[in-house]
PDB file of C-alpha atoms in Angstrom:
ATOM      1  CA  MET A   1      -0.311   6.956 -18.205  1.00 66.00           C
ATOM      2  CA  PRO A   2      -2.781   9.507 -16.753  1.00 87.00           C
ATOM      3  CA  LEU A   3      -1.725  10.718 -13.304  1.00 93.00           C
ATOM      4  CA  ILE A   4      -4.624  11.494 -10.953  1.00 94.00           C
ATOM      5  CA  GLY A   5      -3.741  13.455  -7.832  1.00 94.00           C
ATOM      6  CA  TYR A   6      -5.487  13.242  -4.444  1.00 94.00           C
ATOM      7  CA  ALA A   7      -4.895  15.865  -1.732  1.00 93.00           C
ATOM      8  CA  ARG A   8      -6.457  15.723   1.738  1.00 91.00           C
ATOM      9  CA  VAL A   9      -6.462  18.008   4.772  1.00 89.00           C
ATOM     10  CA  SER A  10      -8.029  17.193   8.125  1.00 84.00           C
ATOM     11  CA  THR A  11      -9.566  20.532   9.134  1.00 80.00           C
ATOM     12  CA  GLU A  12     -11.003  23.662   7.552  1.00 77.00           C
ATOM     13  CA  ASP A  13      -8.070  25.663   8.964  1.00 77.00           C
ATOM     14  CA  GLN A  14      -5.658  23.758   6.717  1.00 83.00           C
ATOM     15  CA  THR A  15      -5.234  24.278   2.984  1.00 89.00           C
ATOM     16  CA  PRO A  16      -4.560  21.592   0.380  1.00 89.00           C
ATOM     17  CA  LEU A  17      -2.755  24.122  -1.846  1.00 91.00           C
ATOM     18  CA  PRO A  18       0.832  22.935  -1.073  1.00 91.00           C
ATOM     19  CA  GLN A  19      -0.166  19.330  -1.816  1.00 93.00           C
ATOM     20  CA  SER A  20      -1.949  20.343  -5.024  1.00 93.00           C
ATOM     21  CA  GLN A  21       1.084  22.301  -6.200  1.00 93.00           C
ATOM     22  CA  THR A  22       3.352  19.320  -5.535  1.00 93.00           C
ATOM     23  CA  LEU A  23       0.968  17.004  -7.379  1.00 94.00           C
ATOM     24  CA  LYS A  24       0.785  19.409 -10.314  1.00 93.00           C
ATOM     25  CA  SER A  25       4.593  19.553 -10.455  1.00 93.00           C
ATOM     26  CA  ALA A  26       4.631  15.741 -10.509  1.00 91.00           C
ATOM     27  CA  GLY A  27       2.559  15.796 -13.703  1.00 93.00           C
ATOM     28  CA  CYS A  28      -0.982  15.337 -12.379  1.00 92.00           C
ATOM     29  CA  ALA A  29      -3.388  16.905 -14.849  1.00 86.00           C
ATOM     30  CA  GLU A  30      -6.376  16.019 -12.655  1.00 92.00           C
ATOM     31  CA  ILE A  31      -6.291  16.783  -8.913  1.00 94.00           C
ATOM     32  CA  HIS A  32      -9.021  16.076  -6.358  1.00 94.00           C
ATOM     33  CA  GLU A  33      -9.054  17.867  -2.986  1.00 93.00           C
ATOM     34  CA  GLU A  34     -10.882  16.760   0.162  1.00 91.00           C
ATOM     35  CA  GLN A  35     -11.310  17.949   3.723  1.00 88.00           C
ATOM     36  CA  ALA A  36     -11.810  14.896   5.941  1.00 84.00           C
ATOM     37  CA  SER A  37     -10.250  12.995   8.818  1.00 78.00           C
ATOM     38  CA  GLY A  38      -7.602  10.460   7.856  1.00 70.00           C
ATOM     39  CA  GLY A  39      -9.269   7.885  10.074  1.00 67.00           C
ATOM     40  CA  ASP A  40     -12.535   8.193   8.147  1.00 70.00           C
ATOM     41  CA  ARG A  41     -12.564   5.604   5.356  1.00 70.00           C
ATOM     42  CA  ALA A  42     -15.915   6.728   3.946  1.00 72.00           C
ATOM     43  CA  ARG A  43     -14.637   9.841   2.158  1.00 83.00           C
ATOM     44  CA  PRO A  44     -16.928  10.873  -0.729  1.00 86.00           C
ATOM     45  CA  VAL A  45     -14.208  12.476  -2.895  1.00 89.00           C
ATOM     46  CA  LEU A  46     -11.859   9.503  -2.521  1.00 89.00           C
ATOM     47  CA  ALA A  47     -14.780   7.158  -3.197  1.00 87.00           C
ATOM     48  CA  ARG A  48     -15.546   8.927  -6.494  1.00 89.00           C
ATOM     49  CA  VAL A  49     -11.882   8.869  -7.509  1.00 90.00           C
ATOM     50  CA  LEU A  50     -11.590   5.131  -6.837  1.00 89.00           C
ATOM     51  CA  GLU A  51     -14.852   4.485  -8.683  1.00 87.00           C
ATOM     52  CA  ARG A  52     -13.859   6.441 -11.801  1.00 87.00           C
ATOM     53  CA  ILE A  53     -10.168   5.540 -12.029  1.00 90.00           C
ATOM     54  CA  GLY A  54      -9.453   3.288 -15.008  1.00 89.00           C
ATOM     55  CA  LYS A  55      -6.950   0.793 -16.325  1.00 90.00           C
ATOM     56  CA  GLY A  56      -3.490   2.290 -16.709  1.00 91.00           C
ATOM     57  CA  ASP A  57      -4.248   5.317 -14.499  1.00 92.00           C
ATOM     58  CA  THR A  58      -2.065   6.121 -11.488  1.00 93.00           C
ATOM     59  CA  LEU A  59      -3.400   7.561  -8.226  1.00 94.00           C
ATOM     60  CA  VAL A  60      -0.781   9.953  -6.810  1.00 94.00           C
ATOM     61  CA  VAL A  61      -0.505  11.415  -3.288  1.00 93.00           C
ATOM     62  CA  VAL A  62       2.184  13.551  -1.688  1.00 92.00           C
ATOM     63  CA  ARG A  63       2.535  11.267   1.344  1.00 89.00           C
ATOM     64  CA  ILE A  64       0.953   7.973   2.340  1.00 86.00           C
ATOM     65  CA  ASP A  65      -0.812   9.527   5.339  1.00 84.00           C
ATOM     66  CA  ARG A  66      -2.802  11.760   2.956  1.00 88.00           C
ATOM     67  CA  LEU A  67      -4.486   8.604   1.653  1.00 86.00           C
ATOM     68  CA  ALA A  68      -4.608   6.263   4.654  1.00 81.00           C
ATOM     69  CA  ARG A  69      -3.811   6.315   8.350  1.00 72.00           C
ATOM     70  CA  SER A  70      -3.502   2.543   8.742  1.00 74.00           C
ATOM     71  CA  LEU A  71      -1.584  -0.115   6.859  1.00 74.00           C
ATOM     72  CA  SER A  72      -4.737  -2.188   6.385  1.00 74.00           C
ATOM     73  CA  HIS A  73      -6.553   0.737   4.711  1.00 80.00           C
ATOM     74  CA  LEU A  74      -3.563   1.481   2.471  1.00 82.00           C
ATOM     75  CA  LEU A  75      -3.359  -2.136   1.310  1.00 81.00           C
ATOM     76  CA  GLU A  76      -7.136  -2.193   0.801  1.00 82.00           C
ATOM     77  CA  VAL A  77      -7.039   0.863  -1.501  1.00 86.00           C
ATOM     78  CA  ILE A  78      -4.041  -0.470  -3.457  1.00 85.00           C
ATOM     79  CA  GLU A  79      -5.772  -3.840  -3.866  1.00 84.00           C
ATOM     80  CA  ARG A  80      -8.826  -2.048  -5.257  1.00 86.00           C
ATOM     81  CA  LEU A  81      -6.647  -0.124  -7.714  1.00 89.00           C
ATOM     82  CA  GLU A  82      -4.844  -3.281  -8.833  1.00 86.00           C
ATOM     83  CA  ALA A  83      -8.191  -4.976  -9.481  1.00 86.00           C
ATOM     84  CA  LYS A  84      -8.887  -2.190 -12.001  1.00 87.00           C
ATOM     85  CA  GLY A  85      -5.444  -2.381 -13.575  1.00 89.00           C
ATOM     86  CA  ALA A  86      -4.497   0.975 -12.024  1.00 91.00           C
ATOM     87  CA  PHE A  87      -1.402   1.966 -10.037  1.00 91.00           C
ATOM     88  CA  PHE A  88      -0.493   3.925  -6.906  1.00 91.00           C
ATOM     89  CA  ARG A  89       2.365   6.333  -6.238  1.00 91.00           C
ATOM     90  CA  SER A  90       3.414   8.295  -3.162  1.00 90.00           C
ATOM     91  CA  ILE A  91       5.806  11.129  -4.021  1.00 91.00           C
ATOM     92  CA  GLN A  92       7.605  11.310  -0.672  1.00 87.00           C
ATOM     93  CA  ASP A  93       7.568   7.563   0.065  1.00 81.00           C
ATOM     94  CA  PRO A  94       9.244   4.699  -1.842  1.00 74.00           C
ATOM     95  CA  ILE A  95       5.981   3.323  -3.206  1.00 81.00           C
ATOM     96  CA  ASP A  96       5.162   3.168  -6.895  1.00 83.00           C
ATOM     97  CA  THR A  97       3.244   0.022  -7.792  1.00 83.00           C
ATOM     98  CA  ALA A  98       4.132   0.526 -11.460  1.00 80.00           C
ATOM     99  CA  SER A  99       7.814  -0.163 -10.653  1.00 79.00           C
ATOM    100  CA  PRO A 100       9.491  -3.372  -9.398  1.00 78.00           C
ATOM    101  CA  GLN A 101      10.916  -1.516  -6.370  1.00 74.00           C
ATOM    102  CA  GLY A 102       7.497  -0.173  -5.440  1.00 69.00           C
ATOM    103  CA  LYS A 103       5.914  -3.616  -5.747  1.00 70.00           C
ATOM    104  CA  PHE A 104       8.644  -5.051  -3.519  1.00 73.00           C
ATOM    105  CA  THR A 105       8.020  -2.342  -0.908  1.00 71.00           C
ATOM    106  CA  LEU A 106       4.321  -3.159  -1.019  1.00 68.00           C
ATOM    107  CA  GLN A 107       5.053  -6.854  -0.483  1.00 71.00           C
ATOM    108  CA  VAL A 108       7.201  -5.974   2.534  1.00 72.00           C
ATOM    109  CA  LEU A 109       4.378  -3.853   3.967  1.00 69.00           C
ATOM    110  CA  GLY A 110       1.915  -6.689   3.458  1.00 65.00           C
ATOM    111  CA  ALA A 111       4.261  -9.142   5.176  1.00 67.00           C
ATOM    112  CA  ALA A 112       4.748  -6.700   8.065  1.00 65.00           C
ATOM    113  CA  ALA A 113       0.989  -6.376   8.508  1.00 62.00           C
ATOM    114  CA  GLU A 114       0.547 -10.149   8.575  1.00 66.00           C
ATOM    115  CA  PHE A 115       3.456 -10.495  11.032  1.00 62.00           C
ATOM    116  CA  GLU A 116       1.852  -7.905  13.314  1.00 64.00           C
ATOM    117  CA  ARG A 117      -1.465  -9.786  13.251  1.00 65.00           C
ATOM    118  CA  ALA A 118       0.343 -13.066  14.038  1.00 70.00           C
ATOM    119  CA  LEU A 119       2.126 -11.480  17.022  1.00 70.00           C
ATOM    120  CA  ILE A 120      -1.169 -10.168  18.405  1.00 73.00           C
ATOM    121  CA  ARG A 121      -2.743 -13.628  18.091  1.00 74.00           C
ATOM    122  CA  GLU A 122       0.210 -15.314  19.827  1.00 76.00           C
ATOM    123  CA  ARG A 123       0.270 -12.779  22.672  1.00 76.00           C
ATOM    124  CA  THR A 124      -3.465 -13.217  23.204  1.00 74.00           C
ATOM    125  CA  LYS A 125      -3.143 -17.017  23.339  1.00 75.00           C
ATOM    126  CA  ALA A 126      -0.198 -16.805  25.738  1.00 75.00           C
ATOM    127  CA  GLY A 127      -2.059 -14.407  28.009  1.00 73.00           C
ATOM    128  CA  LEU A 128      -5.141 -16.642  28.156  1.00 68.00           C
ATOM    129  CA  ALA A 129      -3.031 -19.734  28.854  1.00 74.00           C
ATOM    130  CA  SER A 130      -1.182 -17.944  31.661  1.00 73.00           C
ATOM    131  CA  ALA A 131      -4.458 -16.801  33.218  1.00 67.00           C
ATOM    132  CA  ARG A 132      -5.879 -20.344  33.131  1.00 71.00           C
ATOM    133  CA  THR A 133      -2.825 -21.778  34.954  1.00 78.00           C
ATOM    134  CA  LYS A 134      -3.464 -19.242  37.725  1.00 71.00           C
ATOM    135  CA  GLY A 135      -7.086 -20.292  38.037  1.00 68.00           C
ATOM    136  CA  ARG A 136      -8.544 -17.237  36.364  1.00 64.00           C
ATOM    137  CA  VAL A 137     -11.361 -17.816  33.890  1.00 57.00           C
ATOM    138  CA  GLY A 138     -11.574 -15.384  31.008  1.00 57.00           C
ATOM    139  CA  GLY A 139     -14.720 -13.595  30.034  1.00 58.00           C
ATOM    140  CA  ASN A 140     -17.271 -11.275  31.548  1.00 60.00           C
ATOM    141  CA  PRO A 141     -18.655 -12.435  34.936  1.00 63.00           C
ATOM    142  CA  GLY A 142     -21.999 -10.848  34.093  1.00 59.00           C
ATOM    143  CA  LEU A 143     -22.214 -12.901  30.898  1.00 53.00           C
ATOM    144  CA  ARG A 144     -21.364 -16.118  32.719  1.00 59.00           C
ATOM    145  CA  ALA A 145     -24.164 -15.324  35.156  1.00 64.00           C
ATOM    146  CA  ARG A 146     -26.514 -14.463  32.225  1.00 68.00           C
ATOM    147  CA  ASP A 147     -27.148 -11.033  33.737  1.00 70.00           C
ATOM    148  CA  PRO A 148     -29.691  -9.218  31.460  1.00 76.00           C
ATOM    149  CA  ALA A 149     -27.908  -5.859  31.759  1.00 72.00           C
ATOM    150  CA  ALA A 150     -24.555  -7.410  30.791  1.00 61.00           C
ATOM    151  CA  LEU A 151     -26.122  -9.292  27.894  1.00 63.00           C
ATOM    152  CA  ARG A 152     -27.777  -6.110  26.619  1.00 72.00           C
ATOM    153  CA  LYS A 153     -24.489  -4.192  26.877  1.00 70.00           C
ATOM    154  CA  VAL A 154     -22.653  -6.835  24.834  1.00 62.00           C
ATOM    155  CA  ARG A 155     -25.432  -6.934  22.255  1.00 69.00           C
ATOM    156  CA  LEU A 156     -25.292  -3.160  21.812  1.00 66.00           C
ATOM    157  CA  ALA A 157     -21.489  -3.262  21.575  1.00 67.00           C
ATOM    158  CA  ARG A 158     -21.705  -5.885  18.847  1.00 73.00           C
ATOM    159  CA  GLN A 159     -24.233  -3.778  16.963  1.00 73.00           C
ATOM    160  CA  ASP A 160     -21.954  -0.743  17.230  1.00 70.00           C
ATOM    161  CA  GLY A 161     -19.005  -2.791  15.983  1.00 77.00           C
ATOM    162  CA  TYR A 162     -21.046  -4.109  13.071  1.00 78.00           C
ATOM    163  CA  MET A 163     -22.174  -0.605  12.111  1.00 81.00           C
ATOM    164  CA  GLU A 164     -18.577   0.663  12.235  1.00 79.00           C
ATOM    165  CA  ARG A 165     -17.523  -2.085   9.830  1.00 81.00           C
ATOM    166  CA  LEU A 166     -20.427  -1.244   7.542  1.00 82.00           C
ATOM    167  CA  ASN A 167     -19.476   2.433   7.576  1.00 82.00           C
ATOM    168  CA  GLU A 168     -16.003   1.519   6.306  1.00 81.00           C
ATOM    169  CA  THR A 169     -17.528  -0.081   3.194  1.00 84.00           C
ATOM    170  CA  ALA A 170     -20.545   2.225   2.770  1.00 84.00           C
ATOM    171  CA  GLN A 171     -19.004   3.946  -0.244  1.00 83.00           C
ATOM    172  CA  ASP A 172     -19.086   0.607  -2.097  1.00 85.00           C
ATOM    173  CA  TRP A 173     -22.785  -0.188  -1.757  1.00 87.00           C
ATOM    174  CA  VAL A 174     -24.958   2.564  -0.238  1.00 89.00           C
ATOM    175  CA  PRO A 175     -25.075   4.828  -3.347  1.00 87.00           C
ATOM    176  CA  HIS A 176     -26.034   1.854  -5.535  1.00 86.00           C
ATOM    177  CA  VAL A 177     -28.764   0.637  -3.170  1.00 89.00           C
ATOM    178  CA  ARG A 178     -30.176   4.152  -2.795  1.00 88.00           C
ATOM    179  CA  ARG A 179     -30.272   4.628  -6.575  1.00 83.00           C
ATOM    180  CA  LEU A 180     -31.301   1.153  -7.801  1.00 83.00           C
ATOM    181  CA  ARG A 181     -33.791  -0.166  -5.266  1.00 86.00           C
ATOM    182  CA  PRO A 182     -36.576  -1.163  -5.597  1.00 87.00           C
ATOM    183  CA  ASP A 183     -36.414  -0.757  -9.393  1.00 82.00           C
ATOM    184  CA  LEU A 184     -33.920  -3.611  -9.762  1.00 83.00           C
ATOM    185  CA  ALA A 185     -33.991  -7.044  -8.132  1.00 85.00           C
ATOM    186  CA  TRP A 186     -31.473  -7.697  -5.346  1.00 89.00           C
ATOM    187  CA  GLU A 187     -29.642 -10.215  -7.518  1.00 85.00           C
ATOM    188  CA  ASP A 188     -28.866  -7.556 -10.126  1.00 84.00           C
ATOM    189  CA  VAL A 189     -28.004  -4.932  -7.508  1.00 88.00           C
ATOM    190  CA  VAL A 190     -25.442  -7.270  -5.928  1.00 88.00           C
ATOM    191  CA  ARG A 191     -23.836  -7.948  -9.302  1.00 84.00           C
ATOM    192  CA  ILE A 192     -23.601  -4.236 -10.097  1.00 84.00           C
ATOM    193  CA  ILE A 193     -22.027  -3.516  -6.697  1.00 87.00           C
ATOM    194  CA  ASN A 194     -19.517  -6.360  -7.043  1.00 84.00           C
ATOM    195  CA  GLY A 195     -18.492  -5.373 -10.585  1.00 77.00           C
ATOM    196  CA  PRO A 196     -15.622  -2.989  -9.658  1.00 78.00           C
ATOM    197  CA  LEU A 197     -14.699  -4.658  -6.347  1.00 81.00           C
ATOM    198  CA  PRO A 198     -11.827  -7.112  -5.766  1.00 81.00           C
ATOM    199  CA  GLU A 199     -12.986 -10.636  -4.953  1.00 78.00           C
ATOM    200  CA  ALA A 200     -12.117 -10.326  -1.257  1.00 80.00           C
ATOM    201  CA  ARG A 201     -14.562  -7.417  -0.836  1.00 84.00           C
ATOM    202  CA  ARG A 202     -17.510  -8.713  -2.839  1.00 86.00           C
ATOM    203  CA  TRP A 203     -20.964  -9.072  -1.324  1.00 88.00           C
ATOM    204  CA  THR A 204     -23.398 -11.939  -1.167  1.00 91.00           C
ATOM    205  CA  GLN A 205     -27.090 -11.171  -1.408  1.00 90.00           C
ATOM    206  CA  SER A 206     -27.730 -12.233   2.200  1.00 92.00           C
ATOM    207  CA  ARG A 207     -24.893 -10.050   3.548  1.00 91.00           C
ATOM    208  CA  LEU A 208     -26.092  -7.060   1.564  1.00 93.00           C
ATOM    209  CA  LEU A 209     -29.683  -7.484   2.767  1.00 93.00           C
ATOM    210  CA  ARG A 210     -28.504  -7.636   6.380  1.00 92.00           C
ATOM    211  CA  ALA A 211     -26.450  -4.453   5.893  1.00 92.00           C
ATOM    212  CA  VAL A 212     -29.329  -2.619   4.199  1.00 92.00           C
ATOM    213  CA  LYS A 213     -31.768  -3.601   6.952  1.00 92.00           C
ATOM    214  CA  ALA A 214     -29.325  -2.289   9.565  1.00 88.00           C
ATOM    215  CA  TYR A 215     -29.032   1.035   7.714  1.00 88.00           C
ATOM    216  CA  VAL A 216     -32.820   1.256   7.327  1.00 89.00           C
ATOM    217  CA  ARG A 217     -33.263   0.529  11.041  1.00 86.00           C
ATOM    218  CA  ASP A 218     -30.892   3.380  11.968  1.00 80.00           C
ATOM    219  CA  GLY A 219     -32.428   5.794   9.441  1.00 83.00           C
ATOM    220  CA  PHE A 220     -29.483   5.941   7.002  1.00 81.00           C
ATOM    221  CA  LEU A 221     -31.598   4.478   4.186  1.00 85.00           C
ATOM    222  CA  SER A 222     -35.287   4.809   3.382  1.00 88.00           C
ATOM    223  CA  ALA A 223     -37.472   1.779   4.083  1.00 90.00           C
ATOM    224  CA  GLU A 224     -38.549   2.037   0.447  1.00 91.00           C
ATOM    225  CA  VAL A 225     -35.353   0.247  -0.650  1.00 90.00           C
ATOM    226  CA  LEU A 226     -36.663  -2.940   0.988  1.00 91.00           C
ATOM    227  CA  ALA A 227     -39.902  -2.916  -1.023  1.00 90.00           C
ATOM    228  CA  ARG A 228     -40.537  -5.752  -3.431  1.00 86.00           C
ATOM    229  CA  ALA A 229     -39.062  -5.153  -6.865  1.00 79.00           C
ATOM    230  CA  GLY A 230     -41.681  -4.792  -9.541  1.00 68.00           C
ATOM    231  CA  ARG A 231     -41.945  -7.216 -12.428  1.00 65.00           C
ATOM    232  CA  ARG A 232     -39.776  -6.227 -15.345  1.00 57.00           C
ATOM    233  CA  GLU A 233     -40.047  -7.409 -18.914  1.00 53.00           C
ATOM    234  CA  THR A 234     -37.171  -9.693 -19.946  1.00 53.00           C
ATOM    235  CA  ASP A 235     -36.126  -7.268 -22.694  1.00 63.00           C
ATOM    236  CA  ASP A 236     -35.915  -4.418 -20.199  1.00 75.00           C
ATOM    237  CA  ARG A 237     -33.482  -6.074 -17.800  1.00 79.00           C
ATOM    238  CA  LEU A 238     -30.235  -5.400 -19.690  1.00 84.00           C
ATOM    239  CA  PRO A 239     -31.112  -1.759 -20.435  1.00 85.00           C
ATOM    240  CA  ALA A 240     -31.855  -1.299 -16.722  1.00 83.00           C
ATOM    241  CA  ILE A 241     -28.481  -2.763 -15.708  1.00 86.00           C
ATOM    242  CA  VAL A 242     -26.568  -0.678 -18.258  1.00 85.00           C
ATOM    243  CA  ALA A 243     -28.487   2.428 -17.169  1.00 84.00           C
ATOM    244  CA  ALA A 244     -27.575   1.689 -13.545  1.00 83.00           C
ATOM    245  CA  ILE A 245     -23.869   1.458 -14.381  1.00 86.00           C
ATOM    246  CA  LYS A 246     -24.068   4.671 -16.385  1.00 82.00           C
ATOM    247  CA  GLY A 247     -25.963   6.393 -13.591  1.00 79.00           C
ATOM    248  CA  ALA A 248     -23.225   5.552 -11.074  1.00 75.00           C
ATOM    249  CA  ASP A 249     -20.595   7.180 -13.294  1.00 78.00           C
ATOM    250  CA  PRO A 250     -21.979   9.508 -16.013  1.00 81.00           C
ATOM    251  CA  ASP A 251     -18.493   9.877 -17.544  1.00 83.00           C
ATOM    252  CA  ILE A 252     -17.865   6.153 -17.912  1.00 87.00           C
ATOM    253  CA  THR A 253     -16.946   5.054 -21.453  1.00 90.00           C
ATOM    254  CA  LEU A 254     -18.752   2.425 -23.511  1.00 90.00           C
ATOM    255  CA  LYS A 255     -15.651   0.230 -23.343  1.00 91.00           C
ATOM    256  CA  ALA A 256     -15.515   0.525 -19.561  1.00 89.00           C
ATOM    257  CA  ILE A 257     -19.176  -0.517 -19.357  1.00 90.00           C
ATOM    258  CA  CYS A 258     -18.294  -3.547 -21.511  1.00 90.00           C
ATOM    259  CA  THR A 259     -15.549  -4.451 -19.030  1.00 89.00           C
ATOM    260  CA  ARG A 260     -17.941  -4.046 -16.110  1.00 86.00           C
ATOM    261  CA  LEU A 261     -20.588  -6.272 -17.738  1.00 88.00           C
ATOM    262  CA  GLU A 262     -17.999  -8.942 -18.485  1.00 86.00           C
ATOM    263  CA  ALA A 263     -16.827  -8.817 -14.846  1.00 83.00           C
ATOM    264  CA  MET A 264     -20.466  -9.330 -13.832  1.00 82.00           C
ATOM    265  CA  ARG A 265     -20.595 -12.299 -16.238  1.00 81.00           C
ATOM    266  CA  GLU A 266     -23.594 -10.721 -17.904  1.00 84.00           C
ATOM    267  CA  ARG A 267     -24.344 -12.122 -21.350  1.00 83.00           C
ATOM    268  CA  THR A 268     -25.093  -9.989 -24.401  1.00 86.00           C
ATOM    269  CA  PRO A 269     -28.599  -9.920 -25.933  1.00 81.00           C
ATOM    270  CA  ARG A 270     -27.350 -12.681 -28.259  1.00 79.00           C
ATOM    271  CA  GLY A 271     -26.019 -14.777 -25.400  1.00 79.00           C
ATOM    272  CA  ARG A 272     -22.318 -14.042 -25.888  1.00 82.00           C
ATOM    273  CA  THR A 273     -19.834 -13.459 -23.071  1.00 84.00           C
ATOM    274  CA  SER A 274     -17.793 -10.762 -24.863  1.00 88.00           C
ATOM    275  CA  TRP A 275     -19.339  -7.290 -25.064  1.00 88.00           C
ATOM    276  CA  GLN A 276     -18.854  -4.659 -27.753  1.00 90.00           C
ATOM    277  CA  PRO A 277     -19.357  -0.876 -27.360  1.00 90.00           C
ATOM    278  CA  SER A 278     -21.992  -0.955 -30.104  1.00 89.00           C
ATOM    279  CA  SER A 279     -24.144  -3.330 -28.038  1.00 88.00           C
ATOM    280  CA  VAL A 280     -23.818  -1.104 -24.971  1.00 88.00           C
ATOM    281  CA  LYS A 281     -24.716   1.973 -27.013  1.00 90.00           C
ATOM    282  CA  MET A 282     -27.850   0.232 -28.303  1.00 87.00           C
ATOM    283  CA  LEU A 283     -28.907  -0.683 -24.749  1.00 88.00           C
ATOM    284  CA  LEU A 284     -28.267   2.858 -23.506  1.00 88.00           C
ATOM    285  CA  GLU A 285     -30.463   4.233 -26.290  1.00 86.00           C
ATOM    286  CA  ARG A 286     -33.210   1.777 -25.346  1.00 84.00           C
ATOM    287  CA  ALA A 287     -32.839   2.695 -21.666  1.00 80.00           C
ATOM    288  CA  GLU A 288     -33.237   6.367 -22.577  1.00 82.00           C
ATOM    289  CA  LYS A 289     -36.419   5.635 -24.522  1.00 75.00           C
ATOM    290  CA  LEU A 290     -37.769   3.711 -21.522  1.00 71.00           C
ATOM    291  CA  GLY A 291     -37.041   6.680 -19.226  1.00 70.00           C
ATOM    292  CA  MET A 292     -34.326   4.897 -17.256  1.00 70.00           C
ATOM    293  CA  ILE A 293     -31.731   7.595 -17.928  1.00 68.00           C
TER     294      ILE A 293
END
């Protein structure tokens, strides 16, 4: 199985060389290096690695903290790899999702995360109940009084929280929206975005539109992406979708595109559900003639 290494350092003063050497010794023929904060989930190098990794590949890191700084992020990345049929291994930690022991360790981590969330919920409920018995009412006094300044502060805080959550998933959808809109309809864009994502992280069209409008409002995306999609001939739709998938990953194989189209539940030109590389090749050639590639 191909071993793909990922090395990360937090600052420019640090060097990823020791990690890269360890990864090379572990058998990684392909190693990707990145300088970014561990708390930043929107890392471009990691995003490209997760996008291009294929079935049977194994993502390898020297230590877990080189990949993620929180248990939730670690489980999120591993879930994304499993959805692609790929594996994860940490050299200095007992995690190798290709082995029974590693899978068991992962299950324990998942249970620990759920237990921690349950404890937080119970402590919050107990604290609120105790406050009520003492005559204290929870909440912001300014909000109860409908004070405009307090309401505005809460509204801005909610917007900031929403943008932070969007930033955590930006690597999944922003590049596609920037590249595909307004050439493709939103329905097709959503299906292309959801193709490589696990079910728990997939987008609905309404959620995606809300996210895009928020990014346009804050200047992260051009307002052009919200323009009405032009009419497209029926015969041009499949070439456009295949060209979009190819554009997101120029090195993607014909077979991998077949898998992506099947995950999108896209039917072949003859109405079949199973795709063949020859059909994809034909559509790519047509897309090239139409100037889509």
